[in-house]
Short mmCIF file of C-alpha atoms and ligand atoms in Angstrom, two decimals:
data_model
loop_
_atom_site.label_atom_id
_atom_site.label_comp_id
_atom_site.label_asym_id
_atom_site.label_seq_id
_atom_site.Cartn_x
_atom_site.Cartn_y
_atom_site.Cartn_z
CA MET A 379 37.06 103.81 164.65
CA THR A 380 40.02 105.36 166.48
CA SER A 381 41.19 103.45 169.53
CA ILE A 382 42.09 104.98 172.87
CA ASP A 383 45.76 104.41 173.43
CA LEU A 384 46.15 104.03 177.19
CA ALA A 385 49.02 101.52 177.12
CA PRO A 386 51.84 100.97 177.83
CA LEU A 387 52.07 102.12 181.42
CA PRO A 388 55.18 104.18 182.12
CA THR A 389 57.89 102.57 184.23
CA MET A 390 57.54 103.89 187.75
CA PRO A 391 60.77 105.01 189.38
CA ASP A 392 61.31 103.61 192.87
CA CYS A 393 59.37 106.18 194.88
CA ARG A 394 59.04 104.31 198.17
CA ALA A 395 61.41 106.63 200.03
CA LEU A 396 59.67 109.73 198.66
CA ARG A 397 56.23 108.32 199.50
CA GLN A 398 57.31 107.59 203.08
CA ASP A 399 58.87 111.04 203.40
CA VAL A 400 55.64 112.72 202.28
CA ARG A 401 53.56 110.53 204.61
CA ASP A 402 55.78 111.39 207.58
CA PHE A 403 55.58 115.10 206.74
CA LEU A 404 51.79 115.01 206.38
CA ALA A 405 51.25 112.98 209.55
CA HIS A 406 52.85 115.87 211.43
CA ALA A 407 51.59 118.83 209.34
CA LEU A 408 47.96 117.65 209.25
CA ALA A 409 47.77 116.09 212.72
CA ASP A 410 45.01 118.51 213.78
CA ARG A 411 43.09 118.46 210.49
CA ALA A 412 39.70 116.80 211.04
CA LEU A 413 37.92 114.66 208.44
CA PRO A 414 35.36 117.32 207.33
CA ALA A 415 38.25 119.68 206.50
CA ARG A 416 40.15 116.89 204.71
CA ALA A 417 37.00 116.18 202.66
CA ARG A 418 37.44 119.64 201.08
CA SER A 419 40.44 118.08 199.34
CA TRP A 420 42.17 120.26 196.74
CA SER A 421 39.67 123.12 196.98
CA ALA A 422 40.95 124.02 200.47
CA ALA A 423 43.80 126.54 200.75
CA ASP A 424 46.32 127.23 203.49
CA PRO A 425 49.24 129.48 202.47
CA ALA A 426 51.26 128.40 205.55
CA PHE A 427 50.91 124.77 204.44
CA SER A 428 51.94 125.72 200.89
CA ARG A 429 55.05 127.48 202.20
CA ALA A 430 55.94 124.45 204.31
CA LEU A 431 55.55 122.23 201.25
CA GLY A 432 57.69 124.64 199.23
CA GLY A 433 60.35 124.41 201.95
CA LYS A 434 60.47 120.65 201.38
CA GLY A 435 61.00 121.15 197.63
CA TRP A 436 57.55 119.74 196.84
CA ILE A 437 56.16 122.54 194.71
CA GLY A 438 57.41 122.62 191.13
CA MET A 439 59.45 119.51 191.85
CA THR A 440 59.64 118.66 188.13
CA TRP A 441 60.93 122.12 187.15
CA PRO A 442 64.63 122.67 186.48
CA SER A 443 66.67 123.48 189.60
CA ALA A 444 67.80 126.68 187.87
CA TYR A 445 64.25 127.98 188.48
CA GLY A 446 63.84 126.64 192.01
CA GLY A 447 62.52 123.24 190.93
CA GLY A 448 63.74 119.79 191.88
CA ASP A 449 64.55 118.21 188.48
CA ALA A 450 62.25 115.32 189.47
CA SER A 451 60.25 113.17 187.06
CA ALA A 452 56.52 113.59 186.38
CA LEU A 453 55.92 110.24 188.04
CA GLU A 454 57.63 111.31 191.25
CA ARG A 455 55.33 114.32 191.29
CA TYR A 456 52.44 111.92 190.71
CA VAL A 457 53.35 110.06 193.92
CA LEU A 458 53.57 113.33 195.86
CA VAL A 459 50.13 114.43 194.60
CA GLU A 460 48.58 111.05 195.41
CA GLU A 461 49.77 111.33 198.99
CA LEU A 462 48.62 114.96 199.36
CA LEU A 463 45.15 114.16 198.06
CA ALA A 464 44.79 110.90 199.97
CA ALA A 465 45.51 112.85 203.16
CA GLY A 466 43.12 115.69 202.23
CA ALA A 467 45.91 118.29 202.40
CA PRO A 468 44.94 121.97 201.82
CA VAL A 469 46.88 122.44 198.58
CA ALA A 470 44.69 124.96 196.73
CA ALA A 471 46.89 128.05 197.20
CA HIS A 472 49.79 126.73 195.11
CA TRP A 473 47.82 124.08 193.21
CA PHE A 474 47.25 125.78 189.85
CA GLY A 475 50.78 127.13 189.65
CA ASP A 476 52.24 123.73 190.42
CA ARG A 477 49.91 121.79 188.12
CA GLN A 478 49.83 123.97 185.05
CA SER A 479 50.87 127.65 185.23
CA GLY A 480 54.50 126.71 185.97
CA ALA A 481 54.53 124.40 182.96
CA MET A 482 53.09 127.20 180.82
CA LEU A 483 55.79 129.61 181.99
CA LEU A 484 58.51 127.06 181.25
CA ARG A 485 57.14 126.60 177.73
CA TYR A 486 56.26 130.15 176.80
CA ALA A 487 57.61 132.85 179.14
CA SER A 488 60.74 134.93 178.58
CA GLU A 489 63.90 134.04 180.48
CA ALA A 490 63.47 137.10 182.72
CA VAL A 491 59.87 136.23 183.61
CA LYS A 492 60.75 132.61 184.35
CA ALA A 493 63.65 133.68 186.59
CA ALA A 494 61.47 136.22 188.41
CA LEU A 495 58.39 134.05 189.03
CA LEU A 496 59.19 130.33 189.14
CA PRO A 497 61.47 130.32 192.24
CA ARG A 498 58.83 132.24 194.25
CA MET A 499 56.16 129.80 193.08
CA ALA A 500 58.34 126.85 194.08
CA ALA A 501 58.84 128.39 197.52
CA GLY A 502 55.07 128.47 198.04
CA ASP A 503 55.01 132.28 198.11
CA LEU A 504 53.42 133.16 194.76
CA TYR A 505 50.07 131.79 193.59
CA PHE A 506 48.39 131.61 190.18
CA CYS A 507 44.80 131.19 189.04
CA ILE A 508 43.31 130.26 185.66
CA GLY A 509 41.30 132.93 183.82
CA MET A 510 39.57 131.03 181.04
CA SER A 511 35.79 130.99 181.72
CA GLU A 512 33.71 134.12 181.28
CA PRO A 513 30.03 134.93 181.77
CA GLY A 514 28.58 133.46 178.56
CA ALA A 515 31.78 131.59 177.65
CA GLY A 516 32.36 128.47 179.76
CA SER A 517 32.13 125.30 177.71
CA ASP A 518 32.23 127.42 174.58
CA LEU A 519 35.61 128.92 175.47
CA ALA A 520 36.17 130.33 171.98
CA ALA A 521 33.29 132.76 172.71
CA ILE A 522 35.39 134.74 175.22
CA ARG A 523 35.10 138.51 174.88
CA THR A 524 37.74 139.89 177.24
CA ARG A 525 39.91 142.01 174.97
CA ALA A 526 43.50 143.23 175.18
CA THR A 527 44.36 146.25 173.04
CA PRO A 528 48.00 147.05 172.22
CA VAL A 529 49.28 150.22 173.92
CA ASP A 530 52.73 151.68 174.53
CA GLY A 531 54.79 149.02 176.35
CA GLY A 532 52.08 146.38 176.57
CA TRP A 533 48.33 145.81 176.57
CA ARG A 534 45.20 147.39 178.01
CA VAL A 535 42.70 144.70 179.11
CA ASN A 536 38.92 144.99 179.54
CA GLY A 537 36.44 142.22 180.38
CA ALA A 538 35.42 139.77 183.07
CA LYS A 539 36.27 136.22 184.12
CA ILE A 540 34.13 133.90 186.24
CA TRP A 541 34.48 130.72 188.33
CA THR A 542 38.16 131.61 188.76
CA SER A 543 39.33 129.19 191.46
CA GLY A 544 41.52 130.76 194.13
CA ALA A 545 41.56 134.26 192.59
CA HIS A 546 41.00 135.76 196.05
CA LEU A 547 44.35 134.28 197.17
CA ALA A 548 46.27 134.35 193.92
CA HIS A 549 48.79 137.01 192.94
CA LEU A 550 48.70 136.36 189.20
CA MET A 551 46.21 135.01 186.67
CA ILE A 552 46.91 133.54 183.24
CA ALA A 553 44.03 135.04 181.28
CA LEU A 554 42.85 133.99 177.85
CA VAL A 555 42.02 137.21 175.96
CA ARG A 556 41.27 138.47 172.47
CA THR A 557 44.18 140.33 170.91
CA GLY A 558 43.10 140.12 167.26
CA ASP A 559 41.79 143.06 165.29
CA GLY A 560 38.19 141.90 165.44
CA THR A 561 38.12 140.32 162.01
CA ASP A 562 39.45 136.94 163.22
CA THR A 563 37.52 133.69 163.42
CA ARG A 564 36.55 132.44 166.89
CA HIS A 565 39.74 130.46 167.43
CA ASP A 566 42.15 132.98 165.95
CA GLY A 567 43.32 136.16 167.61
CA LEU A 568 43.39 134.71 171.14
CA SER A 569 46.39 135.13 173.45
CA GLN A 570 47.42 134.36 177.02
CA LEU A 571 48.49 137.17 179.35
CA ILE A 572 49.84 137.03 182.89
CA VAL A 573 47.68 139.54 184.77
CA ASP A 574 48.81 141.01 188.11
CA LEU A 575 45.69 140.74 190.30
CA LYS A 576 46.87 143.70 192.42
CA ALA A 577 47.11 145.99 189.38
CA PRO A 578 44.83 149.06 189.19
CA GLY A 579 41.51 148.17 187.52
CA VAL A 580 41.32 144.58 188.82
CA THR A 581 38.38 143.67 191.09
CA VAL A 582 38.14 140.16 192.57
CA ARG A 583 34.78 139.17 194.05
CA PRO A 584 34.47 135.73 195.75
CA ILE A 585 31.38 133.63 194.89
CA VAL A 586 29.71 131.63 197.70
CA ASP A 587 28.88 128.08 196.53
CA GLN A 588 25.94 125.96 197.68
CA MET A 589 27.99 124.50 200.55
CA GLY A 590 28.75 128.00 201.88
CA ASP A 591 32.41 127.89 200.79
CA SER A 592 34.08 130.62 198.68
CA HIS A 593 36.81 129.04 196.63
CA PHE A 594 36.06 130.60 193.25
CA CYS A 595 35.54 134.20 192.16
CA GLU A 596 34.47 136.72 189.57
CA VAL A 597 37.38 138.81 188.27
CA PHE A 598 36.63 142.16 186.62
CA LEU A 599 39.29 143.75 184.42
CA ASP A 600 38.75 147.43 183.83
CA ASP A 601 41.43 149.11 181.71
CA VAL A 602 44.14 146.95 183.30
CA PHE A 603 47.67 147.52 181.99
CA VAL A 604 49.72 144.36 181.30
CA PRO A 605 53.39 144.84 180.35
CA ALA A 606 54.46 143.38 176.99
CA ASP A 607 56.72 140.72 178.50
CA MET A 608 53.72 139.26 180.35
CA LEU A 609 52.34 137.83 177.10
CA LEU A 610 52.84 134.06 177.05
CA GLY A 611 53.97 132.50 173.80
CA THR A 612 52.90 133.93 170.48
CA PRO A 613 50.14 136.56 170.04
CA GLY A 614 47.18 134.87 168.35
CA ASP A 615 48.29 131.36 169.32
CA GLY A 616 46.26 131.28 172.55
CA TRP A 617 43.73 128.68 171.38
CA ARG A 618 46.39 126.06 170.70
CA GLN A 619 48.24 126.91 173.93
CA VAL A 620 45.12 126.77 176.09
CA ASN A 621 44.07 123.39 174.68
CA ALA A 622 47.46 121.90 175.50
CA GLU A 623 47.09 123.40 179.00
CA LEU A 624 43.71 121.69 179.47
CA ALA A 625 45.30 118.24 179.06
CA LEU A 626 47.48 119.08 182.10
CA GLU A 627 44.41 119.65 184.25
CA ARG A 628 42.18 116.76 183.23
CA SER A 629 43.99 113.54 184.03
CA GLY A 630 45.82 113.78 187.37
CA PRO A 631 44.95 111.96 190.60
CA GLU A 632 42.76 114.94 191.60
CA ARG A 633 40.24 113.70 189.04
CA TYR A 634 39.46 110.55 191.02
CA LEU A 635 40.71 111.17 194.58
CA SER A 636 38.51 114.12 195.64
CA SER A 637 36.28 111.81 197.75
CA TYR A 638 39.14 109.56 198.89
CA PRO A 639 39.40 110.82 202.52
CA LEU A 640 35.84 109.50 202.97
CA ILE A 641 36.84 106.04 201.73
CA GLU A 642 39.80 105.93 204.07
CA ALA A 643 37.62 106.98 207.02
CA VAL A 644 35.11 104.23 206.20
CA ILE A 645 37.90 101.63 206.05
CA ALA A 646 39.24 102.86 209.41
CA ALA A 647 35.77 102.47 210.93
CA LEU A 648 35.24 98.90 209.65
CA ASP A 649 35.58 96.05 212.14
CA ASP A 650 34.67 92.34 212.33
CA THR A 651 31.01 93.15 212.74
CA ALA A 652 30.91 95.40 209.66
CA ASP A 653 27.91 95.25 207.41
CA GLU A 654 28.51 92.92 204.45
CA ALA A 655 27.09 95.35 201.90
CA LEU A 656 29.53 97.99 203.08
CA VAL A 657 32.51 95.64 202.90
CA ALA A 658 31.49 94.74 199.34
CA GLN A 659 31.18 98.46 198.56
CA VAL A 660 34.71 99.11 199.81
CA GLY A 661 36.00 96.29 197.58
CA HIS A 662 34.17 97.83 194.63
CA TRP A 663 35.77 101.24 195.34
CA ALA A 664 39.23 99.65 195.59
CA ALA A 665 38.84 97.93 192.20
CA GLN A 666 37.67 101.14 190.55
CA LEU A 667 40.45 103.17 192.14
CA TRP A 668 43.04 100.74 190.84
CA THR A 669 41.71 100.95 187.29
CA LEU A 670 41.48 104.74 187.37
CA ARG A 671 45.02 104.98 188.68
CA GLN A 672 46.33 102.86 185.80
CA MET A 673 44.50 105.06 183.29
CA SER A 674 45.68 108.29 184.89
CA LEU A 675 49.29 107.06 185.15
CA SER A 676 49.25 106.14 181.50
CA VAL A 677 48.25 109.71 180.59
CA ALA A 678 50.93 111.08 182.96
CA GLY A 679 53.47 109.01 181.01
CA LYS A 680 52.24 110.46 177.72
CA LEU A 681 52.37 114.02 179.06
CA ALA A 682 55.90 113.43 180.33
CA ALA A 683 56.86 112.19 176.85
CA GLY A 684 55.60 115.48 175.34
CA ASP A 685 52.45 114.00 173.76
CA ASP A 686 49.11 115.82 173.75
CA PRO A 687 46.67 113.16 175.04
CA MET A 688 43.50 115.29 175.10
CA LEU A 689 41.23 112.31 174.33
CA GLU A 690 42.73 110.04 177.00
CA ALA A 691 42.82 112.88 179.55
CA SER A 692 39.12 113.61 178.91
CA LEU A 693 38.32 109.95 179.45
CA VAL A 694 40.13 109.90 182.82
CA LYS A 695 38.33 113.05 183.91
CA GLU A 696 34.89 111.78 182.90
CA VAL A 697 35.23 108.29 184.43
CA GLY A 698 37.06 109.70 187.47
CA ALA A 699 34.42 112.37 188.16
CA ARG A 700 31.70 109.73 188.00
CA PHE A 701 33.59 107.65 190.57
CA GLU A 702 34.16 110.64 192.88
CA GLN A 703 30.46 111.44 192.75
CA GLU A 704 29.36 107.84 193.30
CA VAL A 705 31.41 107.41 196.51
CA PRO A 706 29.27 109.65 198.78
CA ARG A 707 26.04 108.55 197.08
CA ALA A 708 26.86 104.85 197.58
CA LEU A 709 27.73 105.47 201.24
CA GLN A 710 24.50 107.39 201.76
CA ALA A 711 22.55 104.48 200.24
CA VAL A 712 23.87 101.99 202.83
CA TRP A 713 24.47 104.42 205.73
CA ASP A 714 21.42 103.57 207.88
CA GLY A 715 22.15 99.87 208.04
CA THR A 716 25.90 99.99 208.54
CA GLY A 717 26.21 101.00 212.18
CA LEU A 718 29.59 102.56 211.37
CA ALA A 719 31.40 103.95 214.39
CA ASP A 720 31.15 107.75 214.17
CA ALA A 721 31.17 109.00 217.75
CA ASP A 722 32.14 112.60 216.93
CA GLY A 723 29.93 112.80 213.83
CA ALA A 724 32.92 113.63 211.61
CA LEU A 725 32.14 110.88 209.11
CA HIS A 726 28.55 112.04 208.80
CA GLU A 727 29.66 115.66 208.38
CA ALA A 728 32.19 114.73 205.67
CA LEU A 729 29.54 112.63 203.89
CA HIS A 730 27.06 115.52 204.03
CA PHE A 731 29.68 117.88 202.59
CA LEU A 732 30.66 115.56 199.74
CA LEU A 733 27.04 114.80 198.81
CA GLY A 734 26.61 118.52 198.15
CA ALA A 735 30.04 119.49 196.88
CA SER A 736 30.47 116.58 194.48
CA ALA A 737 27.86 118.09 192.15
CA CYS A 738 30.62 120.34 190.80
CA PHE A 739 33.11 117.51 190.15
CA SER A 740 31.58 116.95 186.71
CA LEU A 741 31.56 120.70 185.95
CA ARG A 742 35.02 121.96 186.94
CA GLY A 743 37.76 121.39 184.37
CA GLY A 744 35.18 120.80 181.60
CA THR A 745 31.60 119.56 181.95
CA ARG A 746 30.56 115.93 181.56
CA GLU A 747 28.65 116.56 178.31
CA VAL A 748 31.54 118.46 176.74
CA LEU A 749 34.07 115.77 177.71
CA ARG A 750 31.81 113.07 176.32
CA GLY A 751 31.67 115.07 173.09
CA ILE A 752 35.49 115.16 172.93
CA ILE A 753 35.66 111.42 173.61
CA ALA A 754 33.05 110.67 170.95
CA ARG A 755 34.89 112.81 168.41
CA GLY A 756 38.20 111.17 169.31
CA LEU A 757 36.66 107.76 168.72
CA GLY A 758 35.34 108.88 165.34
CA LEU A 759 31.71 108.64 166.52
CA ARG A 760 30.75 112.20 165.60
C1 FAD B 2277 34.33 124.29 191.16
C2 FAD B 2277 34.62 124.94 189.84
C3 FAD B 2277 35.85 125.53 189.63
C4 FAD B 2277 36.15 126.15 188.42
N1 FAD B 2277 37.37 126.77 188.27
C5 FAD B 2277 37.64 127.43 187.13
C6 FAD B 2277 38.86 128.15 186.98
O1 FAD B 2277 39.70 128.18 187.89
N2 FAD B 2277 39.07 128.84 185.85
C7 FAD B 2277 38.17 128.84 184.82
O2 FAD B 2277 38.45 129.46 183.80
N3 FAD B 2277 37.01 128.17 184.92
C8 FAD B 2277 36.72 127.46 186.05
N4 FAD B 2277 35.53 126.78 186.18
C9 FAD B 2277 34.59 126.85 185.09
C10 FAD B 2277 34.26 125.55 184.44
O3 FAD B 2277 35.33 124.97 183.79
C11 FAD B 2277 33.07 125.95 183.59
O4 FAD B 2277 32.01 126.01 184.49
C12 FAD B 2277 32.70 125.05 182.55
O5 FAD B 2277 33.56 125.20 181.49
C13 FAD B 2277 31.21 125.26 182.18
O6 FAD B 2277 30.91 126.54 181.77
P1 FAD B 2277 29.52 127.28 182.17
O7 FAD B 2277 29.39 127.27 183.65
O8 FAD B 2277 29.49 128.58 181.46
O9 FAD B 2277 28.37 126.33 181.64
P2 FAD B 2277 27.82 126.22 180.15
O10 FAD B 2277 28.93 126.14 179.20
O11 FAD B 2277 26.80 127.30 179.94
O12 FAD B 2277 27.09 124.83 180.20
C14 FAD B 2277 25.80 124.65 180.79
C15 FAD B 2277 25.34 123.23 180.53
O13 FAD B 2277 25.25 123.00 179.11
C16 FAD B 2277 26.02 121.88 178.73
N5 FAD B 2277 26.66 122.13 177.43
C17 FAD B 2277 27.36 123.22 177.06
N6 FAD B 2277 27.82 123.07 175.79
C18 FAD B 2277 27.43 121.85 175.38
C19 FAD B 2277 27.61 121.11 174.17
N7 FAD B 2277 28.31 121.61 173.15
N8 FAD B 2277 27.06 119.88 174.10
C20 FAD B 2277 26.36 119.36 175.15
N9 FAD B 2277 26.14 120.01 176.30
C21 FAD B 2277 26.67 121.24 176.43
C22 FAD B 2277 27.11 121.75 179.78
O14 FAD B 2277 27.57 120.44 179.88
C23 FAD B 2277 26.35 122.18 181.04
O15 FAD B 2277 25.64 121.09 181.58
C24 FAD B 2277 35.20 126.16 187.38
C25 FAD B 2277 33.94 125.56 187.59
C26 FAD B 2277 33.65 124.96 188.79
C27 FAD B 2277 32.30 124.31 188.97
#
């Protein structure tokens, strides 16, 4: 049986000054942000907040300074992201660009495209979304049907994407499309294109989720022209590229901190008379958080070293999503007996939101069953 290689942990640089800087910035920037809004975590967007963060050099901070980045290490970015998520900061506008699209551009885009896009992304002015899923092709991503046909100077794209987070705010989408001649196998003949969401033929329609929020969309592509230099990497190599991209989105702190603002609010409300079961629950959360952080950091170290830890990243996402979902459920189970101070009802409102919203934590970024399949295969069990 294959083992899961989560050790050794990377050496953390001394990030205390950075951590304090971020905390000071957030204490001011989020002073008026109430708990129910913070509970929306990384699905909430605020372009003004993103621009302020960009002004601090905290978007694309690992990118080379030649492209507007900060030449920082992946672990420094990890500290920044921990603080943003712990505070429930509205990061969604720049989130996908910072987490993965920027890295994809650095790996695969032409010099001219990198120079044109990355500095604007780092400034918090230009947002990306991820166009992988399609109606009928979610977990089975190789079933995508959106097709790009070569034309003079580029590609003509037809098809539809779905569940595209932030497409209503984004300027550009990295879309996985078919560019083969139709005789390819499922995994061949796929490519990644940067699609301008303001181009003629693009329609973006927000989807309202069960909590009444609209953070993801349908994107229809009807004869959309994409210039040749907006192809990322090598035509036909999209399957390999997209799988490496998925490892970037499955193992970060966002995979276990989505319910964290609720934990912090519970801790703030505890006093000497606190219910014993609740105190024990908080201890249980703290132990799980610590373990998840060690696992996630280990994957961050592997990613920074240029490895492709798909198995380990899937494990972090699966265990982390289970934790994020358990937090509101566990609080609900003890809520009536706790007598927690909640004069303005904010704690109750945040709990109500997370009980509903957390259903999607084990869907987004790859469903629970699919991740368990990857883990089982990685362990040689199937
Ligand atoms: C909040 C949210 C944000 C998202 N953002 C984006 C985004 O920005 N960009 C993007 O491209 N996509 C995004 N997605 C899509 C998400 O990654 C897909 O929903 C996911 O891949 C599932 O696809 P599907 O909805 O078509 O479900 P299906 O693939 O149809 O799955 C339905 C059910 O069948 C199960 N299933 C499917 N295949 C198997 C199998 N082989 N073995 C066992 N069980 C299986 C699944 O686990 C699931 O329970 C987002 C989804 C959510 C919920």
